Amino acid sequence: MSNNKKIKSALISVFSKDGLEPIVKKLNEQGVTIYSTGGTQKFINDLGIDVVPVEEITSYPSILGGRVKTLHPKVFGGILNRQDNAQDVLELKEYDIPQIDAVIVDLYPFEKTVASGASNRDIIEKIDIGGISLIRAAAKNYKDVVCVPSVNDYTEFLELISEKNSSLSEEDRKRFATKSFNVSSHYDSAIFNYFNSENQETILKISETNGKALRYGENPHQKGFFFGDFDAIFTKIHGKELSYNNLLDVDAAVNLMNEFKGEGPTFAILKHNNACGLAQRDTLHKAYLDALAGDPISAFGGILISNSEIDKDTAEEIHKLFCEVVIAPSFSKEAEAILKGKKNRILLIQKETDLPQTIVRTCLNGALVQEKDTISDSKDMLETRTDLKPSDSEIEDLLFASKICKHTKSNTIVLAKNKQLCASGTGQTSRVDALNQAIHKATSFKFDLQGAVMASDAFFPFPDCVEIADKAGIIAVIQPGGSIKDQLSIDYCNENEMAMVFTGTRHFKH
């Protein structure tokens, strides 16, 4: 599939001129006839390079304020004709249509315009019509035409025409056709999603142009890929490449710590997407030590995250632990130097950026889509359902535990005391099992549960959990409520001087 073809003519119509000058100069140097229109034509003229206005081909001016420039049979005939088809070649001669061998396009920046908060009118004007049509036509006819669909492809195209003197193979043209249909499909998906922002049509269109192959997937025998703009969220300053499992843990860590944004120094340690340690203290150093105390065994090989700058003292403690990833909004110079002491340890600076508000996951032969759980239990949501009301400090602990519970695999129970995670039961098939697991872990790490609080991600169908918790020393409970047998748990709490609050919001996480 070599089929080399020399570029003798090129149509150039682009939004971004960055990097275009060397391409134009190279094509001119190689004797290529250049066609253009509008601002691109002026740009080329200003370089002192001859350019044929598209209007000379069509004998028709640009109309409707520039909305219609290249949409003409003499343009598209020059692109779509099949050079090995005798009838096509005859019709080119009959209608005086010039052959076009290369099309260089960069579309109006629709997504950037939407992101800028522009008006609907301005956004609609940034829906490219002529450019997208040129891309599709040239890419369809890749056997005879090469299409450069984006400013992102200028450099590769320049290297190619410089190396091959503009004599490109069919493999070259097909590769650029693939890029072209990626650009056109992504562009159309962005437009559809803008129009369908209220989900009027129950249709899912996801297009992510940033992709990276990972070492492997969840296990070494599985292939894995990440699609997304990782660099928009993090600056990676040290360490090995992140794995599939690292990325899942980092995602869990970021979403969990987002609950404590703007609060006092908070540190969390996660393993397999669940927090195994979390504490909030006056200093980050103390917060880390108390988070580590939550489960020093599970912390080995974990993901660490902070809501504030990691300082020298904290870094010295972290450096004693084998951990995969450390995430923070910043690192002091001394902390960075210390933590870089392990060559594979991944250090990530988290940037201020909005996180996606939609969750998508594969299911059967399709996909499940839902809104993100953005509700965080707060004091004004709490309804005390027992005779005994929780104290202010107990309420703080209850809300602290609830935030962790929201980001822990269901069924889950979280035990906390003095803004420290004592233990959690994670991913259990019954709530009783989750509670027993949490109590066992807490006591095995020498936590005194007298005066601790309990959070549950869902209601208690029976009073067994509050009874078990009471006997372990728990004095206050937070749960969504909603069971037809809520009163049984309420009655037990009243009889045993426990406080219990309902939030009205369930936080399942599967």
XYZ file of C-alpha atoms in Angstrom:
510
model
C 0.000 0.000 0.000
C 2.723 2.493 -0.909
C 0.988 4.322 -3.824
C 3.004 7.516 -3.383
C 1.387 10.713 -4.643
C 3.047 14.072 -4.939
C 1.201 17.033 -3.466
C 0.843 19.568 -6.260
C -1.970 21.659 -4.796
C -3.250 22.402 -1.304
C -6.324 24.114 0.117
C -5.611 25.830 3.431
C -8.414 27.208 5.624
C -7.572 27.350 9.321
C -8.593 29.048 12.551
C -5.228 28.755 14.298
C -2.245 30.068 12.372
C 0.263 28.951 15.034
C 2.858 26.813 13.280
C 1.333 27.372 9.854
C 4.055 29.628 8.455
C 6.754 26.933 8.003
C 4.227 24.646 6.288
C 3.210 27.338 3.825
C 6.837 28.191 3.111
C 7.768 24.553 2.593
C 4.840 23.930 0.236
C 5.712 27.071 -1.718
C 9.349 25.980 -1.884
C 8.209 22.651 -3.334
C 6.150 24.335 -6.032
C 2.740 23.509 -4.580
C -0.195 25.656 -5.695
C -1.926 27.050 -2.628
C -5.632 27.886 -2.464
C -7.145 29.735 0.461
C -9.790 32.147 1.652
C -10.536 34.790 4.296
C -8.106 35.299 7.145
C -5.896 32.397 6.090
C -5.511 33.888 2.617
C -4.456 37.221 4.127
C -1.989 35.447 6.428
C -0.344 33.718 3.445
C -0.317 36.914 1.380
C 1.379 38.741 4.253
C 4.172 36.145 4.066
C 4.783 37.270 0.499
C 3.693 33.914 -0.891
C 1.387 33.523 -3.881
C -2.056 32.186 -3.019
C -5.081 31.574 -5.231
C -8.314 32.843 -3.650
C -11.043 30.183 -3.528
C -13.324 32.767 -5.138
C -11.276 32.436 -8.344
C -12.170 28.728 -8.473
C -15.852 29.154 -7.627
C -16.498 32.532 -9.271
C -18.528 33.201 -6.156
C -17.689 35.493 -3.238
C -17.717 34.614 0.445
C -21.289 35.320 1.601
C -23.452 35.585 4.719
C -20.739 37.164 6.809
C -18.282 34.396 5.971
C -20.671 31.554 6.778
C -20.375 30.249 3.203
C -16.913 30.281 1.629
C -15.713 26.852 0.504
C -19.060 25.035 0.157
C -19.062 24.730 -3.629
C -18.902 21.865 -6.183
C -15.695 23.215 -7.664
C -14.014 22.925 -4.274
C -15.466 19.602 -3.216
C -15.198 18.163 -6.698
C -11.476 18.889 -6.568
C -11.234 16.999 -3.273
C -13.636 14.088 -3.802
C -12.771 13.056 -7.361
C -11.261 9.589 -7.758
C -8.116 9.975 -9.788
C -8.254 6.354 -10.964
C -11.820 6.838 -12.236
C -11.866 7.939 -15.876
C -15.335 9.501 -15.614
C -14.267 11.594 -12.609
C -11.216 12.836 -14.478
C -13.357 13.764 -17.527
C -15.790 15.703 -15.360
C -12.942 17.667 -13.753
C -11.896 18.815 -17.221
C -15.476 19.452 -18.359
C -16.297 21.704 -15.423
C -12.811 23.225 -15.073
C -12.337 21.887 -11.547
C -8.761 21.954 -10.174
C -7.404 18.842 -8.477
C -6.739 19.380 -4.758
C -4.154 17.015 -3.232
C -3.979 18.329 0.322
C -6.460 19.983 2.673
C -5.237 21.767 5.802
C -7.938 22.770 8.278
C -8.239 23.903 11.883
C -11.815 24.207 13.107
C -13.467 27.025 15.011
C -12.798 26.417 18.754
C -16.291 25.298 19.753
C -15.346 23.620 23.053
C -13.179 26.523 24.191
C -15.998 28.931 23.408
C -18.442 26.894 25.499
C -15.916 26.654 28.350
C -15.377 30.429 28.282
C -18.988 31.019 29.304
C -19.833 32.772 26.041
C -23.408 33.506 25.041
C -25.460 30.959 23.140
C -25.279 33.188 20.063
C -21.475 33.272 20.123
C -21.318 29.528 20.727
C -23.566 28.786 17.748
C -21.375 30.966 15.525
C -18.409 28.783 16.494
C -19.994 25.683 14.960
C -17.762 25.138 11.953
C -19.546 24.104 8.754
C -17.119 24.535 5.876
C -14.114 23.226 7.789
C -15.810 20.074 9.037
C -17.088 19.382 5.507
C -13.587 19.770 4.064
C -12.192 17.362 6.655
C -14.782 14.681 5.952
C -14.414 14.983 2.196
C -10.619 14.893 2.170
C -10.431 12.063 4.702
C -12.979 9.992 2.789
C -10.856 10.319 -0.332
C -7.565 9.489 1.428
C -6.442 7.351 -1.505
C -5.840 10.585 -3.403
C -5.888 13.390 -0.818
C -4.139 14.037 2.488
C -6.087 15.878 5.192
C -4.434 17.776 8.038
C -7.416 18.324 10.408
C -6.005 20.281 13.325
C -3.301 22.628 14.532
C -2.127 19.669 16.631
C -1.104 17.893 13.411
C 0.857 20.747 11.797
C 4.227 19.612 13.140
C 3.900 16.013 11.969
C 2.738 17.120 8.532
C 5.643 19.558 8.184
C 8.118 16.821 9.092
C 6.494 14.485 6.577
C 6.522 16.846 3.602
C 10.063 17.944 4.444
C 11.340 14.380 4.653
C 9.444 13.080 1.614
C 9.394 16.200 -0.557
C 5.561 16.123 -0.339
C 5.405 12.676 -1.976
C 3.219 10.835 0.517
C 2.271 7.177 0.635
C -1.240 5.827 1.000
C -0.282 4.724 4.512
C 0.572 8.345 5.321
C -2.708 9.604 3.917
C -4.757 6.935 5.701
C -3.078 7.764 9.017
C -4.070 11.405 8.586
C -7.584 10.302 7.569
C -7.843 8.471 10.894
C -6.803 11.646 12.699
C -9.362 13.545 10.646
C -12.327 11.382 11.536
C -11.232 11.561 15.167
C -11.362 15.353 14.971
C -14.713 15.438 13.156
C -16.426 12.872 15.409
C -15.140 14.566 18.569
C -16.268 17.958 17.296
C -19.779 16.705 16.535
C -20.004 14.948 19.908
C -19.117 18.203 21.674
C -21.825 20.048 19.752
C -24.419 17.368 20.496
C -23.551 17.343 24.202
C -23.919 21.130 24.322
C -27.394 20.930 22.782
C -28.267 17.933 24.969
C -26.985 19.425 28.210
C -30.319 18.767 29.932
C -30.376 15.164 28.708
C -33.451 15.772 26.615
C -32.334 12.824 24.511
C -31.309 9.725 26.486
C -28.225 9.239 24.356
C -24.660 8.833 25.574
C -21.823 10.337 23.555
C -18.369 10.278 25.096
C -15.357 11.452 23.176
C -11.945 11.688 24.824
C -9.011 12.539 22.599
C -6.332 12.178 25.279
C -5.377 8.533 25.694
C -2.480 6.585 27.104
C -1.621 2.895 27.200
C -0.838 1.661 30.717
C 1.617 -1.079 31.672
C -1.390 -3.337 32.131
C -4.907 -3.280 33.536
C -6.121 -4.384 36.940
C -3.988 -7.520 36.575
C -0.853 -8.165 34.494
C -2.706 -10.331 31.959
C -5.162 -7.502 31.160
C -4.473 -4.601 28.795
C -5.237 -1.191 30.229
C -5.660 2.372 28.998
C -6.406 5.744 30.546
C -8.445 8.260 28.573
C -8.431 11.759 30.005
C -6.357 14.866 30.601
C -4.390 13.797 33.681
C -2.180 16.887 33.441
C -5.201 19.156 33.868
C -5.602 17.825 37.423
C -2.043 17.047 38.488
C 1.557 18.043 38.029
C 3.632 14.899 38.430
C 6.972 15.885 39.934
C 8.507 12.489 40.656
C 8.186 8.738 40.379
C 7.283 5.909 38.059
C 4.358 5.771 35.654
C 0.982 5.404 37.324
C -0.689 2.026 36.936
C -4.354 1.218 36.365
C -4.810 0.465 40.072
C -2.866 3.599 41.065
C -5.265 5.705 39.008
C -8.332 4.121 40.622
C -6.873 4.796 44.066
C -5.894 8.356 43.146
C -9.446 8.980 41.942
C -10.846 7.667 45.234
C -8.360 9.737 47.220
C -9.139 12.978 45.393
C -12.891 12.552 45.771
C -12.546 11.726 49.467
C -10.246 14.644 50.269
C -12.523 16.986 48.351
C -14.924 16.559 51.295
C -12.354 18.283 53.536
C -11.435 21.113 51.194
C -10.900 24.360 53.085
C -10.934 22.639 56.476
C -8.085 22.207 58.955
C -5.044 20.051 58.132
C -6.390 16.669 57.054
C -4.507 13.580 55.944
C -5.858 10.336 54.475
C -4.329 6.992 53.561
C -6.203 4.769 51.108
C -5.882 1.186 49.982
C -8.018 -0.449 47.278
C -10.161 2.701 46.990
C -11.069 2.804 50.703
C -9.679 4.951 53.490
C -7.686 2.914 56.005
C -6.590 6.014 57.906
C -7.814 9.597 58.126
C -7.406 12.324 60.691
C -7.843 16.084 61.045
C -5.563 17.952 63.427
C -4.020 21.351 64.158
C -0.882 20.399 62.223
C -0.434 18.185 59.191
C 2.351 16.292 60.940
C -0.048 15.227 63.693
C -2.826 14.521 61.176
C -0.524 12.147 59.271
C 0.598 10.297 62.394
C -2.977 9.809 63.553
C -4.121 8.748 60.085
C -1.311 6.185 60.009
C -2.348 4.927 63.452
C -5.751 4.035 62.009
C -4.275 1.014 60.240
C -0.463 0.961 59.944
C -0.592 -2.469 58.296
C -2.891 -1.528 55.409
C -0.991 1.752 54.937
C 1.922 -0.223 53.444
C 1.833 0.387 49.696
C -1.031 2.842 50.045
C -2.040 6.142 48.482
C -1.493 9.216 50.678
C -3.290 12.511 50.259
C -3.337 15.831 52.116
C -5.551 18.902 51.877
C -2.637 21.236 52.629
C 1.050 21.661 51.844
C 3.271 18.814 52.993
C 6.061 20.199 55.148
C 9.486 18.858 56.158
C 8.348 17.228 59.420
C 5.476 15.407 57.738
C 7.675 14.323 54.836
C 10.232 12.807 57.209
C 7.494 10.625 58.720
C 6.047 9.683 55.319
C 9.517 8.709 54.085
C 9.622 5.915 56.672
C 6.634 4.253 54.976
C 6.574 2.414 51.680
C 3.800 4.107 49.739
C 2.905 4.242 46.062
C 1.621 7.812 45.671
C 1.647 11.051 47.691
C -0.803 13.787 46.678
C -0.929 17.349 48.000
C -1.747 20.867 46.786
C 1.973 21.627 47.253
C 5.197 20.380 48.820
C 7.764 22.509 50.601
C 11.214 22.367 49.007
C 12.555 20.349 51.934
C 9.603 17.936 51.803
C 9.979 17.440 48.070
C 13.678 16.654 48.432
C 12.987 14.117 51.182
C 10.164 12.341 49.370
C 12.161 12.123 46.148
C 14.528 9.880 48.095
C 12.571 6.858 46.802
C 12.914 6.796 43.017
C 9.606 5.037 42.308
C 7.459 7.013 44.769
C 4.946 9.062 42.784
C 4.529 12.679 43.889
C 1.528 14.593 42.549
C 0.672 18.251 42.996
C -3.097 18.573 42.743
C -4.303 21.597 40.818
C -7.428 23.647 41.478
C -9.860 22.230 38.941
C -13.449 21.079 38.762
C -14.049 17.338 38.893
C -16.549 15.587 36.582
C -20.119 15.616 37.822
C -21.174 12.471 35.952
C -20.201 8.862 36.632
C -20.082 6.352 33.765
C -19.372 2.642 34.058
C -19.832 -0.338 31.773
C -22.752 -2.638 32.535
C -23.729 -5.789 30.652
C -23.598 -4.800 26.969
C -23.967 -1.090 27.665
C -23.253 1.585 30.202
C -24.718 3.015 33.396
C -24.639 6.783 33.834
C -25.515 8.729 36.944
C -25.005 12.087 38.553
C -22.181 12.203 41.054
C -23.177 12.043 44.719
C -22.483 15.693 45.499
C -24.455 15.842 48.760
C -22.284 16.015 51.847
C -24.106 15.609 55.135
C -24.120 18.884 57.066
C -25.353 20.108 60.417
C -28.498 21.696 58.988
C -29.530 18.341 57.484
C -29.480 16.491 60.794
C -32.697 15.429 62.488
C -32.261 14.158 66.029
C -34.583 11.174 66.450
C -33.659 10.212 70.006
C -34.382 11.769 73.390
C -30.670 12.400 73.872
C -29.207 15.024 71.573
C -25.587 14.760 70.436
C -23.192 17.388 71.798
C -21.457 19.846 69.472
C -18.248 17.803 69.516
C -20.208 14.623 68.821
C -21.908 16.300 65.864
C -18.488 17.233 64.476
C -17.387 13.612 64.787
C -20.627 12.334 63.256
C -20.227 14.553 60.186
C -16.536 13.621 59.965
C -17.448 9.918 59.985
C -20.256 10.474 57.490
C -17.880 12.037 54.956
C -15.631 8.985 55.137
C -18.616 6.649 54.980
C -19.818 8.288 51.756
C -16.551 7.322 50.046
C -16.289 3.766 51.382
C -17.533 0.647 49.591
C -20.982 -0.533 50.697
C -22.093 -2.036 52.952
C -20.015 0.061 55.278
C -19.848 1.212 58.851
C -17.363 3.883 59.941
C -16.222 4.413 63.526
C -14.574 7.707 64.470
C -13.484 9.609 67.537
C -12.020 13.093 67.928
C -11.855 13.529 64.141
C -9.855 10.361 63.651
C -10.924 7.284 61.725
C -10.816 4.414 64.211
C -11.859 1.754 61.708
C -14.343 0.950 58.978
C -16.085 -2.149 57.768
C -15.912 -2.096 53.975
C -17.755 -3.848 51.180
C -19.590 -6.330 53.371
C -22.719 -8.231 52.386
C -24.446 -7.287 55.639
C -24.340 -4.189 57.799
C -23.782 -6.328 60.891
C -20.690 -7.857 59.273
C -19.420 -4.377 58.403
C -19.873 -3.230 62.000
C -18.217 -6.315 63.476
C -15.308 -5.892 61.075
C -14.901 -2.248 62.109
C -15.001 -3.059 65.822
C -12.496 -5.892 65.393
C -10.081 -3.650 63.470
C -10.399 -0.780 65.936
C -9.744 -2.949 68.960
C -6.866 -4.783 67.261
C -5.124 -1.408 66.829
C -5.816 -0.528 70.486
C -8.474 2.133 69.894
C -10.680 2.935 72.869
C -14.182 3.083 71.371
C -15.733 4.507 74.547
C -17.176 7.821 73.377
C -16.736 7.071 69.649
C -19.430 7.623 67.001
C -20.762 5.443 64.197
C -21.794 6.304 60.628
C -23.757 4.043 58.315
C -24.183 4.514 54.554
C -27.778 3.213 54.700
C -30.558 2.632 57.213
C -30.693 -0.097 59.860
C -33.482 -2.589 59.116
C -33.161 -3.988 62.651
C -31.813 -2.669 65.979
C -28.954 -5.198 66.022
C -26.339 -2.729 64.804
C -27.064 -0.047 67.393
C -27.043 -2.738 70.089
C -23.650 -4.071 68.993
C -22.318 -0.511 68.742
C -23.606 0.378 72.204
C -21.858 -2.599 73.769
C -18.616 -1.552 72.048
C -18.817 1.936 73.586
C -20.378 3.948 70.748
C -22.398 6.903 72.058
C -23.805 8.552 68.890
C -24.990 7.355 65.486
C -25.568 9.012 62.112
C -27.584 7.265 59.417
C -29.995 8.209 56.617
C -33.068 6.597 58.153
C -35.951 5.379 56.033
C -36.523 1.851 57.279
C -40.059 0.819 58.149
C -38.482 -0.412 61.368
C -36.560 2.759 62.239
C -38.424 2.980 65.500
C -36.829 -0.235 66.776
C -33.369 1.334 66.536
C -34.654 4.595 68.008
C -36.197 2.765 70.952
C -32.963 0.901 71.673
C -30.978 4.147 71.635
C -33.462 5.813 73.991
C -33.343 2.882 76.377
C -29.537 2.925 76.424
C -28.810 6.685 76.371
C -27.425 6.833 72.838
C -27.937 9.775 70.497
C -28.971 9.164 66.908
C -29.456 11.559 64.012
C -31.020 10.978 60.593
C -29.760 12.729 57.451
C -32.414 11.625 54.959
C -29.683 10.884 52.397
C -28.339 7.437 51.584
C -24.733 7.120 50.394
C -24.369 3.720 48.760
C -21.093 3.217 46.891
C -20.680 0.123 44.755
